[in-house]
Each structure stands twice: as C-alpha cells, then as structure tokens.
C-alpha cells in the first residue's frame, strides 16, 4: 500500500472539561449552519450561550465581547486572565473592566487599535467590517489586507479570498449579530494561518503549509492553538459497512502501521459527515475522543519519511470494465491498476479488488501516489433504478426511468432512507426536487428495506449546436457531452419520453433550446426540448383581430391567457374577423421559427356537434352515436362565461374525464389527423356548461373577504393544504370560520359549496365497534375507504386539523358524512368536545337521590337524572342538600360539569362558601385515585394544607374531603411499595428499579452515576432527570404502563435490562 497512514495526538489541553455539545443544542437557533458553528464554539469555550439556555443569534455583540472571542480563539484565555486588572491604554476601559485582560492581549497582538481618539468603545456593537477585520488579523493576514487597501476593503477582500465569509450574509456598516460572528469565527478555525518566515530583510509572510512555506511544512490552524487533540489518518470504517459494529456517531481511523494505536475508534458530532469522508485521509480535531471538525488532507514528517494525503487523490467515477489487473474508469477515461492490498466495497459489502462485482458500479475512488486504486466505496444501481424525478410527496418519488417508463419509489416501504449528493456527502429528502436525476439501490438484508439514493443536479442547458454521430456526442452551447448507454429524450417538454438509442434520433432538435441531464459519470441520460410543441398545431379561441395593414390575431390558448400572433403571410388573413358576428372563432395554426403564424398553416375550425359523455367513459358521442376520444393532449376550452360573454377558460382533462355530460351541450371539435377519432381540440360553446371536479372537503380558516368583485375564502383542503379560493354563487353568510364544507371546483378553480358538513353545534354519535376499516355507529356498519378524510375538534368544538383512521377507536364520538353505500366520506372526531354548558346555572334545587348503576353515578334533581363524573362517595355528599350546578348534553345524557352546595335559607356566609369552594376545586383537580402517581404527592399535600387552613365552619362546606383522604392513602401506599428489580445482563451488573413505572437505576459502581446519559424505554429515548443523593438515577419519564424493555446508556454504552 503506497499510501502511509499517520496518527498523532497533541495532548496539551488548555481548556477546562467541557461536556460534548451536539448540533441543535440551542433551541432558538433555526439556521442549521449557525447551529453547527455555535455548537463547536461552545464546545471549545470560545462563544457561549445565555444562562437561560438560549443563544439569541439575532442579538448584537459588543466590541469588548468580540475581542474576548478572538483572544479565546487563539488559545490565550489564560494570558487574558493573567492580564486582568492591568491598565489597557484606553480611557474608557479601566483596569477593573471585565474585558480588560482580553483587550490588553488583543492590543499587544495588534488585533485591535481602538477608535483613534484614545478610546476603545467597549460597549458599542461591533460592526460587520470590524468583526471581519479582527478575525483576518487573528489569522495573521494583516500584511495581505494592507497591500489590498487596508481597512475596511482590504480586509473584506482577503476574507473572501480565504473563504472566511462562506455562508455568511452581512451588511457593511451594520452591527454584526451573534449568529454572524459565530459563523465567521467557526469558519476561521479551519483556515490555514498566515505566518512570517525568515528575519530582517529575508522576512516574508506566507500561508502556512503552502509551497512557499516549505516542502515539509504543515498548515497551522487556530484549532492547534486551542490545544485540542489533532488526529491525522485515514477514516477507514463507518457504521454502514458490512460486519461493522460501529454506531452512527462512531468511526475508526487508521494510524501508522507500526503504531500501537493502529486502529482507533472515535465518536463524532452530528455535523461531521462520515459518509463524505469514508476512505479519505483527514486532519481532524477532537475533544475527549469526540471529533468535532475535519479537513481533507494531511502532511506529516516522521523521521525521514513524509506521509501525505491530498484532495486530488479523491475521485468519483464509474467502472466500465474490469479484470484481475486493471479497470477502466469512465470520467478519467483511462485504465487503472489496483494497488496491492486495495480495499473495495460495493453496496457496503467488501469484494475482491478486480472482481467482476465492480463493473458498472459508481462511487468514490482513492488513488495512491502511483495512481493505483487504493480504496473504493461504490454503489451499484439496479436496472430501472435511475431516472428523472417528475413528482414527489412525503410517501412517493415519481420518476421516469431510463427505459422511458413511469415509475414510483415508495418511501413508506423503507426502514431508513439515506440520501447522498454526487460526492457521497450527506443530503436530505427535501433536496430531491422535480427534474432531479436520481440513482438508487435497496439494501434488502434488513427486516425492512433501507434505501440508498444518490441525487445529481448536473445539467447542461442552452442551444443544441450539433449532434455528432461519428464522434458520439452532442454539443450544447459549445459544451460536448457523450450519451450514456441507457438514456431517454423528450421533444415535448417532458410530457412524453422515448428511449434514446442512437444520436441521430435527436438531430431534429438542432438549433432548439435543450436541457441535458447527466448521470454520475458525467454522461447524458436525458435530453429534453419542446421542439415538438413548437412545431405542433396550436388550438385556441380567437377573440380579436386588428384592422392594421399587418393584422394581429389575439388567441386564448391552453396556457390560460390571450396571446397576440402576427401572420407571416398576409394572404392567410381570414376575411371574417372574430370581432364581428359571434365575437369569437375557434382556430388552429402552426408557428414558424420567428414565432409568427406560418404561411399556409392557419384555419378556422367550425365542426359543431352535440357532446355527451358518461362519467366513467374516456370518449364522448355526438347525436349520431359517433365516438370521439379525449386524451391528455386534447385542448379543452370553454368560449363563454355563465353570462354569455366571450371570456374563454381552460378545462382540465382530469376534471372532464370524471364528469357526466348530458346530450344538450354543444361543442366545436377537431380530431387528430391520422389518429382516428382522437380529439385534438374541443371548445364548449354553451354558457350553461361547466366541468366540475369530484367532491372535496376542507376546513374554512377565515370568513370570506371581498376582493374586487369576488368573495375569497381561505380553505385547508384535505390532502392538499391551504389556499385562497373564489366563491361561486354562494351565500357568504353561510360560510363561517371553522366550518367543514363539502364543495367542488368548477373549471376555473372557483369553489361551489354543496354542504356544510360540520359546525360546533354538533356533538356527534358514539362508535360502538371498530373492526379494521369498519366503524359501527348507531347500529349501522360503515366502511372507511382510501378517499375518506378525517378531522378532529378541540375541547371547544372547533376543528383542530386532520387525523387518521388508526387514531380513531371504540368510544370516540364522531360526526360523519356517508354515501348511500354506507361508505364514509368524512369523519369528524368530536370526542374532545364536551358540548356546551347551560347558559345559566341551575340554582337552589335539592338533590333527591344518588344512585349507582353499573359504573355510572346518577344524581336526581327535580325528578331529572343527571350523570355525575365523580365517584359514588363524592356524589353522596350532595344528597338531601340544595345545590347550584351546570350541565351539558352529551350523547343524549345530561352530564353535570360543576356542582356546589348552597345554603338551605338565604343569607348564608358567602365568604365561607367561596373559601370552601376553592379547596373543593383543588381536590377535584387531583387525578382519579386509580391514576395517582408519586409525583402527584405535592398536589395532594397542597390540597390538604388548603383544607387545614379553613375554619371549622368552612371545612363543613367542603363536600369532597373523602376524595382527599383517599388520595392521601394512595400516596402512602405508593411510598411503601417495594420497587420491582430489573437486572442488566450486559457489560456490568447493576440494578434498574421501576417504582410505579417511574424509572430509576442504582448502579453497582456509584462512580458511574455521572456517566449515565439516558434511558431507552420500549424504543423511546429519555434523558436523565436527576441523580439522587441515595445513588439512584432518575429518568425523565412517567410511564402509563410497565415497560417491556429498558436500556440504560452508561458512558455511551447501551446496557439492556430485563426482569
């Protein structure tokens, strides 16, 4: 192996012990890049958050605070502490100022100069250019900035050149926010410093590690100044590789061949992309064996040997053929040998170098100093698993594969979905968009498949200059591109694709604008143009033509707008003009390359038929029974609006194909030449005609508002989301905020409301049985279909969003809408809504009886039975007493919602009653006795304290003392119970204690208490809540049922605990 691996640790730790911080530690940071920057700086003690756990990235930072940041970034915090209390030389920074030490050090290093008048302005917000200047000086680039103009432009120029401002958006003259300075400082950590070499007249400034620095010189970084561990070596293993025992946040790095630590395992922070580094030589920085920053490449001299790795050794290519000795790479366009001992992985499985398994595979290739292949991490994509994305939602990716067939990648069938960029760096599902090229393979060695998707946005766009069949390439705006073996093309703007087998098939597209989509080997896999659309016939409704010498024809087309066209030959101008007679004409024509109506290619279309159609048919019939077929290419328009005025509109194919059309509708049509009775265009000419889509359901988010002549309303449509829509012929008074409506769109996307499905006055019916997709309600069994939509309400009865069938069960109360086949169209779950109170409480009525029937408690008042939600014992307190109460109607029953005893005679002590009622409410607020947990103890004690504070007369007015006593007894029982013991079976022996499902552990070695970082209970992660004085560690979890499995995370090791 020609590539030698180096591993070095720099052990001088000048920072105090800092716990590991992972990305997203500060919840108020929404920008991912800022979050990662802040996490690293926080870890290194350079820039901290606020005591309340926030960072406040939009806040400004003072000049004193940023001087401290710069000094800490240079690893000089101790020096600053030693200088604290000394005179600074600035009149406004006294020796006692908190930042005097930092400002002293920054001044001595030439990082700051003050304001020029003897002051420093420590409390003034630092501006963007001042912050940039300070960090440029911290990195040693002051000489370079001065040669480029000095402050401020010279520093800004240098900052851009050294990539200090990557990802940073700042405004010159404006205060720099904490988020901006965090990004600038974090970028600086991995930029090689400028240093002085030589002395006197030989002195010069060079970038450390550059050729000017010396052949064996190493780059010097601020991270080196901070004294963290520097790790140099090759990252050779991640969790993805077959047989690896690593976790997702772990890697292994190879050290020197003769090192005792040849293979060392490290943890990594969330923002370290291990996929982007597999097989690559890196310089990394770690704290407490956790890598938090990396850079590709290293150069290290050990003895007389120099070990190095550069980014130029990393290639991404496809293997076109292989043999035992060498392979051909497509992009590099050359043959290569495998190095001795080369390591090769295909789809995460290690294969023999040179084996046929690599042929057709693509991925990362590492070359050694002899240009032999030393390492390869490759993916092989199955046939059909590559193509161009045409649509995407949360569950599916629709794409056209390289066989020109529409296909779907069902994401919900995957256990994990991993997305990569074309350099195998980490990407997200959100990065996949329409017209992205995708390539994927499926790991079927799991209980549920893992998807590996690589995306590529590389395209060439412009004029197709040439198609060179003999040279096997196409030329687009001067750029040559070769076609892949498997490729497709579309000449109608991606409506239809064909297999692209030969270069000559796209010769007709020369001089047209095209987009060429590339595969991962830089070859063309798709060529798209709209040349066919431009050369095909345009159909539309002509609404006007000018009387000029060169007439202009105005035509409403399928694009949904009027477009003006000129005639290339005035001899084609028709005599009958649209502005006379009917006021419109249906036309068809072709364009020349100048965009004018081509000579001899214009005609009026006048064939009129009666147009009728059944709702499931894709064809229509005329009065004679002739069939005319609608296709997705058919241009479908309506000429008149509902008032009979010429106002054309587009009708969608998907709308009309589902609609039944009666025979009393007229249309002007033209069929496609040489395609039988396929319709090229159909224009409906009756004002009453309307093509309406199928029924929709949606939630009205705001009351209608008048906009111009229309009323608009915001609707959240089930399965589609929010949008603003125009109401058609609707009484706007009936459309209220919070209503669930059944409606349809007309062909102009206007809303026609058919029914108000739900309003807050409805309390629903109870589901008595649920079996699969069937719900039994009121004795009728209804079936839920794929088209059923589900909503739920809040406690006040207001619609609170959508839900799903799996969350609905027996006992839920629902409002439903069903068809005549008992198929559910809409289900509104109103379980949370308890109905409306009677407006006025019922006062002065005497409780005649309290009875218990099965599990229900009834209170009889005024010969009416009311359902009571408390216990029988609590209800008995009211028997024979005069009470004041409220109730609600729920499922036909009157349910008491509040009740209190009132005096038998007028004139009682209302103050005593008020105090007694307050205690009664405290007791009523306690959980039911059966549901009490130890953490409810404080609430029980508070209720007892409130009761004890009452006078004897007031205590007599508290009706539910028995409930308090029962709660106290239950708490006493809980405290007296012996906890169940669960013994860990891995790594070390320890006890995991579960007391009424409140999880604690007592480790056999209590010195490990601080190393417990969390619990995994039945697959859910919980953090440590507290470490008790008795040595037990408490989980941040209250469980409603005994867990089946508890895993304790001790020092990063998961220990499974079982009974």
CSV table of N, CA and C in Angstrom, one decimal, residues 35 66 80 203 218 279 311 380 463 543 588 988:
chain,number,residue,atom,x,y,z
A,35,UNK,N,-26.3,26.9,13.8
A,35,UNK,CA,-26.3,26.0,15.0
A,35,UNK,C,-25.0,25.2,15.1
A,66,UNK,N,-16.4,40.7,21.5
A,66,UNK,CA,-15.8,40.1,20.4
A,66,UNK,C,-14.3,40.0,20.5
A,80,UNK,N,-5.1,36.2,29.0
A,80,UNK,CA,-6.0,37.3,29.3
A,80,UNK,C,-6.4,37.4,30.7
A,203,UNK,N,12.7,38.5,5.7
A,203,UNK,CA,11.3,38.1,6.3
A,203,UNK,C,10.3,38.3,5.2
A,218,UNK,N,3.8,22.1,7.6
A,218,UNK,CA,2.4,21.7,7.8
A,218,UNK,C,1.5,23.0,8.0
A,279,UNK,N,-12.8,6.4,3.6
A,279,UNK,CA,-11.7,6.1,2.8
A,279,UNK,C,-10.7,7.2,2.5
A,311,UNK,N,-6.4,16.3,-1.5
A,311,UNK,CA,-7.8,16.2,-2.1
A,311,UNK,C,-7.8,15.7,-3.5
A,380,UNK,N,-23.8,0.1,-6.7
A,380,UNK,CA,-24.3,-0.4,-8.0
A,380,UNK,C,-25.8,-0.3,-8.0
A,463,UNK,N,-28.5,26.1,-26.3
A,463,UNK,CA,-28.9,25.8,-27.7
A,463,UNK,C,-28.1,24.5,-28.1
A,543,UNK,N,-60.3,35.9,-30.2
A,543,UNK,CA,-61.2,36.8,-29.6
A,543,UNK,C,-61.2,38.2,-30.3
A,588,UNK,N,-56.9,27.1,-35.5
A,588,UNK,CA,-55.8,26.2,-35.4
A,588,UNK,C,-54.7,26.7,-36.3
A,988,UNK,N,-21.8,-4.7,32.6
A,988,UNK,CA,-21.6,-4.7,34.1
A,988,UNK,C,-22.9,-5.1,34.7
